[in-house]
């Protein structure tokens, strides 16, 4: 008797389970024959469908659905195409010398100034057995500066920030500067590396301040930014991909520091590199962060919202209409886009461009609130002649206006 009861109970449970399975796994059949994507048509105004040439009331392909959802119904106000050109004077290509990573350009009494990384000598890479040999083109660099009256012919003026004494945090390389004029001060922020320069070395960010664009620049005693300390290397081999734990997006390197005075605070934007970096469907795993300070000299506190981009390479940001514009190039799924954020943190894509100049330095004297791209009209970039030698070129932007 009891046995029969159990058999009936088991059959009832099985039946209930299978009935549930049918309902769960086949919802479309049980609702209607219509493609559920058609319901998207009610969500947007007619003008959006017209702009995107998507017939209203028709079926939506996945691509059309994305165009609607992601707001592709936008004009070309943020779209432009870049070209690069050779410069004159001391920025003509010179074999044996690397000049790269130009800062923004500042205009002081009708003279333009730019700061950049400069190094002499070939790059040998890692593993030569000689710790004195240059491992990267930006190894053993210092920050130099040049001036120009017209933005085309440049005169190299000399050293702005040199390497520190042996044993200091910046004794190996001082590079990739950015400049900000704040009140009557000229502020440089830049990357620093302490010797020995190996694959696992963690760089930092330094700051130096002057009353004059030509210096002397006085360094702060301590770096203002360091990588996150939450990853863990695996083993002792000098290999940056071997990790027990990856850590934060900036657990290995903090690069390309760029300082912007924004909403009464100092926003220090930077590019992060991660310990044990992976390749993703967008290429290299590179993202930007921001650290914010109340005082120029810090402390700079990393935003809780970091990382604030999911793509990009060298920093390129500018104030625009009460927010911050950004040129995102080279790495990640959103590379080759121009983005804008109302609060300096939450960026949205404003345009997809064909290509953007690497390490772009912008003319800070341009009235950048005229139109979204006025500040990108011209600037400086760098070009690889070879792995050993890079030099500084000019870029210009052709703004493609709507008819
Ligand atoms: C650049 C920048 C940083 C890196 C190196 C020099 O493109 O991202 O500056 O350290 O390459």
Coordinates of C-alpha atoms and ligand atoms in Angstrom, one line a residue:
X1 CA 0.0 0.0 0.0
X2 CA 2.7 2.4 1.1
X3 CA 4.8 1.4 -1.9
X4 CA 1.9 2.3 -4.3
X5 CA 1.6 5.7 -2.6
X6 CA 5.3 6.5 -3.2
X7 CA 5.0 5.4 -6.9
X8 CA 2.0 7.7 -7.4
X9 CA 3.8 10.6 -5.6
X10 CA 6.9 10.2 -7.8
X11 CA 4.8 10.2 -11.0
X12 CA 3.0 13.3 -9.9
X13 CA 6.3 15.1 -9.2
X14 CA 7.7 14.0 -12.6
X15 CA 4.6 15.3 -14.4
X16 CA 4.8 18.7 -12.6
X17 CA 8.4 19.1 -13.5
X18 CA 7.9 18.3 -17.2
X19 CA 4.9 20.6 -17.4
X20 CA 7.0 23.4 -15.9
X21 CA 9.9 22.7 -18.4
X22 CA 7.6 23.1 -21.4
X23 CA 6.3 26.5 -20.1
X24 CA 9.8 27.8 -19.2
X25 CA 11.7 26.7 -22.3
X26 CA 9.2 27.8 -25.0
X27 CA 7.9 31.2 -24.0
X28 CA 7.6 32.6 -27.6
X29 CA 5.4 29.8 -28.8
X30 CA 3.2 30.2 -25.8
X31 CA 2.8 34.0 -26.3
X32 CA 2.5 34.7 -30.1
X33 CA 4.1 34.1 -33.5
X34 CA 5.2 37.8 -33.8
X35 CA 8.9 38.7 -33.4
X36 CA 9.2 40.5 -30.0
X37 CA 11.6 43.0 -31.5
X38 CA 8.8 44.7 -33.4
X39 CA 7.5 46.1 -30.1
X40 CA 10.7 48.3 -30.1
X41 CA 9.0 50.4 -32.7
X42 CA 6.8 52.2 -30.2
X43 CA 9.8 53.4 -28.1
X44 CA 11.2 56.2 -30.2
X45 CA 9.9 59.3 -32.0
X46 CA 9.3 59.1 -35.8
X47 CA 12.3 61.5 -36.5
X48 CA 14.7 58.9 -35.0
X49 CA 13.5 56.2 -37.4
X50 CA 13.7 58.7 -40.3
X51 CA 17.3 59.7 -39.4
X52 CA 18.4 56.1 -39.2
X53 CA 16.4 55.0 -42.3
X54 CA 14.7 52.2 -40.2
X55 CA 11.2 51.7 -41.4
X56 CA 8.8 52.2 -38.6
X57 CA 6.5 49.3 -38.2
X58 CA 8.9 46.9 -39.9
X59 CA 10.9 44.2 -38.4
X60 CA 14.1 45.2 -36.6
X61 CA 17.4 43.5 -37.3
X62 CA 19.8 43.3 -34.4
X63 CA 21.8 46.1 -36.0
X64 CA 18.8 48.4 -36.2
X65 CA 17.8 47.6 -32.7
X66 CA 21.3 48.6 -31.5
X67 CA 21.2 51.8 -33.5
X68 CA 18.0 52.8 -31.7
X69 CA 19.1 51.7 -28.3
X70 CA 22.5 53.3 -28.4
X71 CA 21.3 56.6 -29.9
X72 CA 23.0 56.5 -33.3
X73 CA 20.6 59.2 -34.5
X74 CA 23.2 61.9 -34.1
X75 CA 24.6 64.5 -36.5
X76 CA 28.3 65.0 -37.3
X77 CA 29.0 67.8 -34.8
X78 CA 31.4 65.5 -33.0
X79 CA 32.8 63.9 -36.1
X80 CA 36.1 64.9 -37.9
X81 CA 39.0 63.4 -39.8
X82 CA 42.7 63.9 -38.8
X83 CA 45.8 64.3 -40.9
X84 CA 49.4 64.7 -39.8
X85 CA 52.1 66.9 -41.3
X86 CA 55.9 67.4 -40.8
X87 CA 57.1 70.3 -38.6
X88 CA 60.1 72.6 -39.1
X89 CA 63.0 73.7 -37.0
X90 CA 64.1 71.4 -34.2
X91 CA 61.1 69.1 -34.7
X92 CA 62.4 67.8 -38.0
X93 CA 63.1 64.1 -37.7
X94 CA 66.6 63.5 -36.3
X95 CA 68.2 60.0 -36.3
X96 CA 69.7 59.1 -32.9
X97 CA 67.2 61.2 -30.9
X98 CA 63.7 60.3 -29.7
X99 CA 61.2 63.1 -29.1
X100 CA 57.7 61.9 -28.2
X101 CA 54.6 62.2 -26.1
X102 CA 54.1 66.0 -26.5
X103 CA 52.1 67.8 -23.8
X104 CA 49.3 70.2 -24.6
X105 CA 50.5 73.5 -26.0
X106 CA 50.2 76.7 -24.0
X107 CA 50.4 80.3 -25.4
X108 CA 52.3 82.8 -23.3
X109 CA 52.7 86.3 -24.7
X110 CA 52.2 85.1 -28.3
X111 CA 54.7 82.3 -27.9
X112 CA 53.6 78.6 -27.9
X113 CA 55.3 76.2 -25.5
X114 CA 55.3 72.4 -25.5
X115 CA 56.9 69.9 -23.2
X116 CA 57.9 66.3 -24.3
X117 CA 60.0 63.2 -23.6
X118 CA 63.5 63.3 -25.1
X119 CA 66.1 60.5 -25.1
X120 CA 69.3 59.7 -27.0
X121 CA 70.3 56.3 -28.1
X122 CA 69.0 53.0 -29.3
X123 CA 66.5 50.7 -27.6
X124 CA 67.8 47.3 -26.7
X125 CA 64.8 45.8 -24.9
X126 CA 64.7 43.6 -21.8
X127 CA 67.0 40.6 -21.1
X128 CA 70.3 42.1 -22.4
X129 CA 72.0 41.4 -19.1
X130 CA 73.1 45.0 -18.9
X131 CA 70.8 47.0 -16.7
X132 CA 72.1 50.3 -18.2
X133 CA 70.8 49.5 -21.7
X134 CA 67.6 51.3 -22.7
X135 CA 64.7 48.9 -22.6
X136 CA 62.0 51.1 -24.2
X137 CA 62.2 54.3 -26.4
X138 CA 60.9 56.1 -23.3
X139 CA 63.5 54.7 -21.0
X140 CA 66.2 57.1 -19.8
X141 CA 64.2 60.1 -21.0
X142 CA 63.8 63.5 -19.5
X143 CA 61.3 66.3 -20.0
X144 CA 62.4 68.9 -22.5
X145 CA 60.6 71.9 -23.9
X146 CA 60.4 73.9 -27.1
X147 CA 58.8 77.2 -28.3
X148 CA 57.2 78.4 -31.5
X149 CA 55.6 81.6 -32.8
X150 CA 53.4 79.9 -35.4
X151 CA 52.9 76.2 -34.3
X152 CA 55.0 75.1 -37.3
X153 CA 58.6 76.0 -36.7
X154 CA 59.8 74.9 -33.2
X155 CA 63.0 75.8 -31.3
X156 CA 64.2 73.3 -28.7
X157 CA 64.9 75.4 -25.6
X158 CA 66.3 72.9 -23.2
X159 CA 65.6 70.6 -20.2
X160 CA 62.5 71.3 -18.1
X161 CA 62.6 68.3 -15.7
X162 CA 65.6 66.0 -15.3
X163 CA 66.0 62.6 -13.7
X164 CA 66.4 62.5 -9.9
X165 CA 69.5 61.5 -8.0
X166 CA 70.4 57.8 -7.8
X167 CA 68.0 56.1 -5.3
X168 CA 65.2 58.6 -5.8
X169 CA 61.7 57.6 -7.2
X170 CA 62.5 59.2 -10.5
X171 CA 66.2 58.2 -11.0
X172 CA 65.7 56.2 -14.2
X173 CA 63.2 58.0 -16.4
X174 CA 61.0 61.2 -16.3
X175 CA 58.6 61.3 -19.3
X176 CA 55.2 61.8 -20.9
X177 CA 54.6 65.3 -19.5
X178 CA 51.4 67.3 -19.4
X179 CA 51.2 71.0 -18.7
X180 CA 48.6 73.1 -16.9
X181 CA 48.6 76.8 -16.3
X182 CA 47.0 77.5 -13.0
X183 CA 46.7 81.1 -11.7
X184 CA 50.3 82.4 -12.3
X185 CA 51.9 78.9 -12.1
X186 CA 53.0 76.5 -14.8
X187 CA 52.5 72.9 -13.6
X188 CA 54.0 69.8 -15.1
X189 CA 52.9 66.2 -14.3
X190 CA 54.8 63.3 -15.8
X191 CA 55.6 59.6 -15.4
X192 CA 58.6 58.5 -13.3
X193 CA 60.5 55.2 -13.2
X194 CA 63.0 54.1 -10.5
X195 CA 65.9 51.9 -11.6
X196 CA 66.2 49.1 -12.4
X197 CA 63.8 49.2 -15.4
X198 CA 62.4 45.7 -15.7
X199 CA 59.1 44.2 -16.9
X200 CA 57.5 44.3 -13.5
X201 CA 58.6 47.8 -12.5
X202 CA 55.8 49.9 -11.2
X203 CA 55.9 53.6 -12.3
X204 CA 54.6 56.6 -10.5
X205 CA 53.5 60.2 -11.3
X206 CA 55.5 63.3 -10.3
X207 CA 54.7 67.0 -10.3
X208 CA 57.0 70.0 -10.8
X209 CA 55.9 73.7 -10.6
X210 CA 57.4 77.0 -12.0
X211 CA 56.5 80.7 -12.1
X212 CA 57.7 80.8 -15.7
X213 CA 57.0 78.5 -18.7
X214 CA 60.8 78.3 -19.2
X215 CA 61.4 77.1 -15.6
X216 CA 63.0 76.5 -13.3
X217 CA 60.5 73.7 -12.5
X218 CA 60.7 72.7 -8.8
X219 CA 59.8 69.0 -8.2
X220 CA 57.5 68.0 -5.3
X221 CA 59.4 65.7 -2.9
X222 CA 57.1 62.8 -3.4
X223 CA 55.1 61.3 -6.3
X224 CA 51.5 62.3 -6.4
X225 CA 50.1 59.0 -7.8
X226 CA 51.1 55.3 -7.6
X227 CA 49.6 52.1 -9.0
X228 CA 47.1 50.1 -6.9
X229 CA 48.8 47.6 -4.6
X230 CA 46.3 44.8 -4.9
X231 CA 47.7 42.4 -7.5
X232 CA 50.1 39.5 -6.9
X233 CA 52.9 38.4 -9.1
X234 CA 53.4 34.6 -9.7
X235 CA 57.0 33.4 -9.3
X236 CA 60.2 35.4 -9.7
X237 CA 60.5 35.4 -13.5
X238 CA 60.5 39.0 -14.8
X239 CA 57.3 38.5 -16.7
X240 CA 54.4 40.9 -16.4
X241 CA 51.8 38.4 -17.5
X242 CA 52.4 35.8 -14.8
X243 CA 50.2 36.7 -11.8
X244 CA 48.5 34.9 -8.9
X245 CA 46.0 37.7 -8.9
X246 CA 45.4 40.4 -11.4
X247 CA 44.3 43.3 -9.1
X248 CA 42.8 46.6 -10.2
X249 CA 42.9 48.1 -13.7
X250 CA 45.9 50.3 -12.6
X251 CA 47.7 47.7 -10.5
X252 CA 50.8 47.8 -12.6
X253 CA 51.2 51.3 -14.2
X254 CA 49.8 54.8 -14.0
X255 CA 50.6 56.5 -17.3
X256 CA 50.0 59.7 -19.3
X257 CA 48.9 61.9 -16.3
X258 CA 46.8 64.9 -17.4
X259 CA 45.7 67.6 -15.0
X260 CA 42.5 69.6 -15.5
X261 CA 41.1 72.2 -13.2
X262 CA 37.4 71.3 -13.1
X263 CA 34.5 72.2 -10.8
X264 CA 36.9 73.9 -8.3
X265 CA 39.0 70.7 -8.0
X266 CA 42.1 69.2 -9.6
X267 CA 41.3 66.2 -11.8
X268 CA 44.3 64.1 -12.5
X269 CA 43.4 61.7 -15.4
X270 CA 45.6 58.8 -16.2
X271 CA 45.8 55.5 -18.1
X272 CA 46.0 52.3 -16.1
X273 CA 47.8 49.1 -17.0
X274 CA 47.0 45.9 -15.1
X275 CA 49.3 43.3 -13.6
X276 CA 48.8 40.2 -15.8
X277 CA 47.1 42.2 -18.6
X278 CA 44.8 40.1 -20.8
X279 CA 43.8 40.5 -24.4
X280 CA 40.1 41.2 -24.8
X281 CA 37.7 41.3 -27.7
X282 CA 38.8 44.9 -28.1
X283 CA 42.5 44.2 -28.0
X284 CA 44.7 45.3 -25.0
X285 CA 43.1 45.7 -21.6
X286 CA 43.6 49.4 -21.2
X287 CA 41.3 51.8 -19.2
X288 CA 41.5 55.3 -17.8
X289 CA 41.1 56.5 -14.2
X290 CA 40.9 59.8 -12.4
X291 CA 42.3 60.9 -9.0
X292 CA 40.9 64.2 -7.6
X293 CA 42.4 66.7 -5.2
X294 CA 41.2 69.9 -3.4
X295 CA 44.8 71.4 -3.5
X296 CA 47.1 71.5 -6.5
X297 CA 49.8 69.5 -4.7
X298 CA 47.4 66.8 -3.6
X299 CA 46.6 64.5 -2.0
X300 CA 45.1 62.9 -5.1
X301 CA 42.4 60.4 -4.2
X302 CA 41.4 57.9 -6.8
X303 CA 37.7 58.1 -7.8
X304 CA 35.5 55.3 -6.5
X305 CA 34.1 55.1 -10.0
X306 CA 37.4 54.1 -11.6
X307 CA 37.9 52.9 -14.2
X308 CA 36.0 55.7 -16.0
X309 CA 36.6 54.4 -19.5
X310 CA 36.7 50.8 -20.9
X311 CA 39.1 51.8 -23.8
X312 CA 41.8 54.2 -24.9
X313 CA 45.5 54.8 -24.7
X314 CA 47.4 58.1 -24.2
X315 CA 45.2 60.6 -22.3
X316 CA 43.6 63.4 -24.3
X317 CA 40.9 65.3 -22.4
X318 CA 39.6 68.9 -22.5
X319 CA 36.9 71.0 -20.8
X320 CA 33.8 71.5 -23.0
X321 CA 30.5 73.0 -22.1
X322 CA 30.8 72.5 -18.3
X323 CA 32.0 68.9 -18.8
X324 CA 35.0 67.0 -20.1
X325 CA 35.6 65.8 -23.7
X326 CA 37.9 62.8 -24.4
X327 CA 39.6 61.4 -27.5
X328 CA 39.8 57.6 -27.0
X329 CA 42.1 55.8 -29.4
X330 CA 44.2 52.6 -30.0
X331 CA 42.9 50.0 -27.4
X332 CA 39.6 48.5 -26.3
X333 CA 36.1 48.1 -27.8
X334 CA 35.4 51.8 -27.8
X335 CA 38.7 52.9 -29.5
X336 CA 38.5 55.6 -32.1
X337 CA 35.6 57.4 -30.4
X338 CA 35.2 60.9 -29.1
X339 CA 33.3 60.9 -25.8
X340 CA 31.9 63.6 -23.4
X341 CA 31.0 63.5 -19.8
X342 CA 29.0 66.1 -17.9
X343 CA 30.8 65.4 -14.6
X344 CA 34.3 64.3 -15.7
X345 CA 33.5 60.7 -14.8
X346 CA 30.6 59.3 -16.7
X347 CA 31.6 59.4 -20.4
X348 CA 29.2 58.7 -23.3
X349 CA 30.2 58.1 -27.0
X350 CA 29.5 61.2 -29.1
X351 CA 31.2 60.0 -32.4
X352 CA 33.1 57.1 -34.0
X353 CA 36.1 58.4 -35.9
X354 CA 38.4 56.7 -38.4
X355 CA 41.6 57.4 -36.5
X356 CA 43.0 59.7 -33.9
X357 CA 46.5 61.0 -33.4
X358 CA 48.5 59.2 -30.6
X359 CA 49.7 61.2 -27.6
X360 CA 47.8 64.2 -28.8
X361 CA 48.7 67.6 -27.3
X362 CA 46.0 70.2 -27.7
X363 CA 46.2 74.0 -28.0
X364 CA 44.9 75.1 -24.6
X365 CA 44.5 78.7 -25.9
X366 CA 41.7 77.8 -28.3
X367 CA 38.2 78.8 -27.3
X368 CA 37.0 75.3 -26.9
X369 CA 33.4 76.1 -26.2
X370 CA 32.7 77.3 -29.8
X371 CA 31.9 73.9 -31.1
X372 CA 32.6 70.4 -29.8
X373 CA 35.7 69.9 -31.9
X374 CA 37.3 73.4 -31.9
X375 CA 40.0 72.3 -29.4
X376 CA 41.0 69.5 -31.7
X377 CA 41.5 71.8 -34.7
X378 CA 45.3 71.4 -34.5
X379 CA 47.9 70.0 -32.1
X380 CA 51.0 67.9 -31.8
X381 CA 51.4 64.1 -32.0
X382 CA 54.3 61.7 -32.3
X383 CA 55.2 59.3 -35.0
X384 CA 57.4 56.1 -35.0
X385 CA 60.1 56.3 -37.7
X386 CA 61.3 53.0 -36.2
X387 CA 61.3 51.2 -32.9
X388 CA 64.4 53.3 -32.0
X389 CA 63.4 56.8 -33.1
X390 CA 60.2 58.7 -32.7
X391 CA 59.6 62.4 -33.6
X392 CA 57.0 65.1 -33.1
X393 CA 54.5 66.0 -35.9
X394 CA 51.6 68.3 -36.2
X395 CA 48.0 67.1 -36.6
X396 CA 45.1 69.0 -38.1
X397 CA 41.4 68.2 -38.0
X398 CA 39.0 68.5 -40.8
X399 CA 35.6 69.1 -39.2
X400 CA 32.9 67.5 -41.3
X401 CA 29.9 69.8 -40.8
X402 CA 26.3 68.8 -41.5
X403 CA 24.8 70.3 -44.6
Ligands
LIG1 C1 52.9 56.0 -24.4 C2 52.2 56.2 -23.1 C3 53.2 56.1 -22.0 C4 53.9 54.8 -22.0 C5 54.7 55.0 -23.2 C6 55.3 56.3 -22.9 O1 52.2 55.8 -25.5 O2 51.1 55.4 -23.0 O3 54.2 57.0 -22.2 O4 54.7 54.7 -20.9 O5 53.9 54.9 -24.3

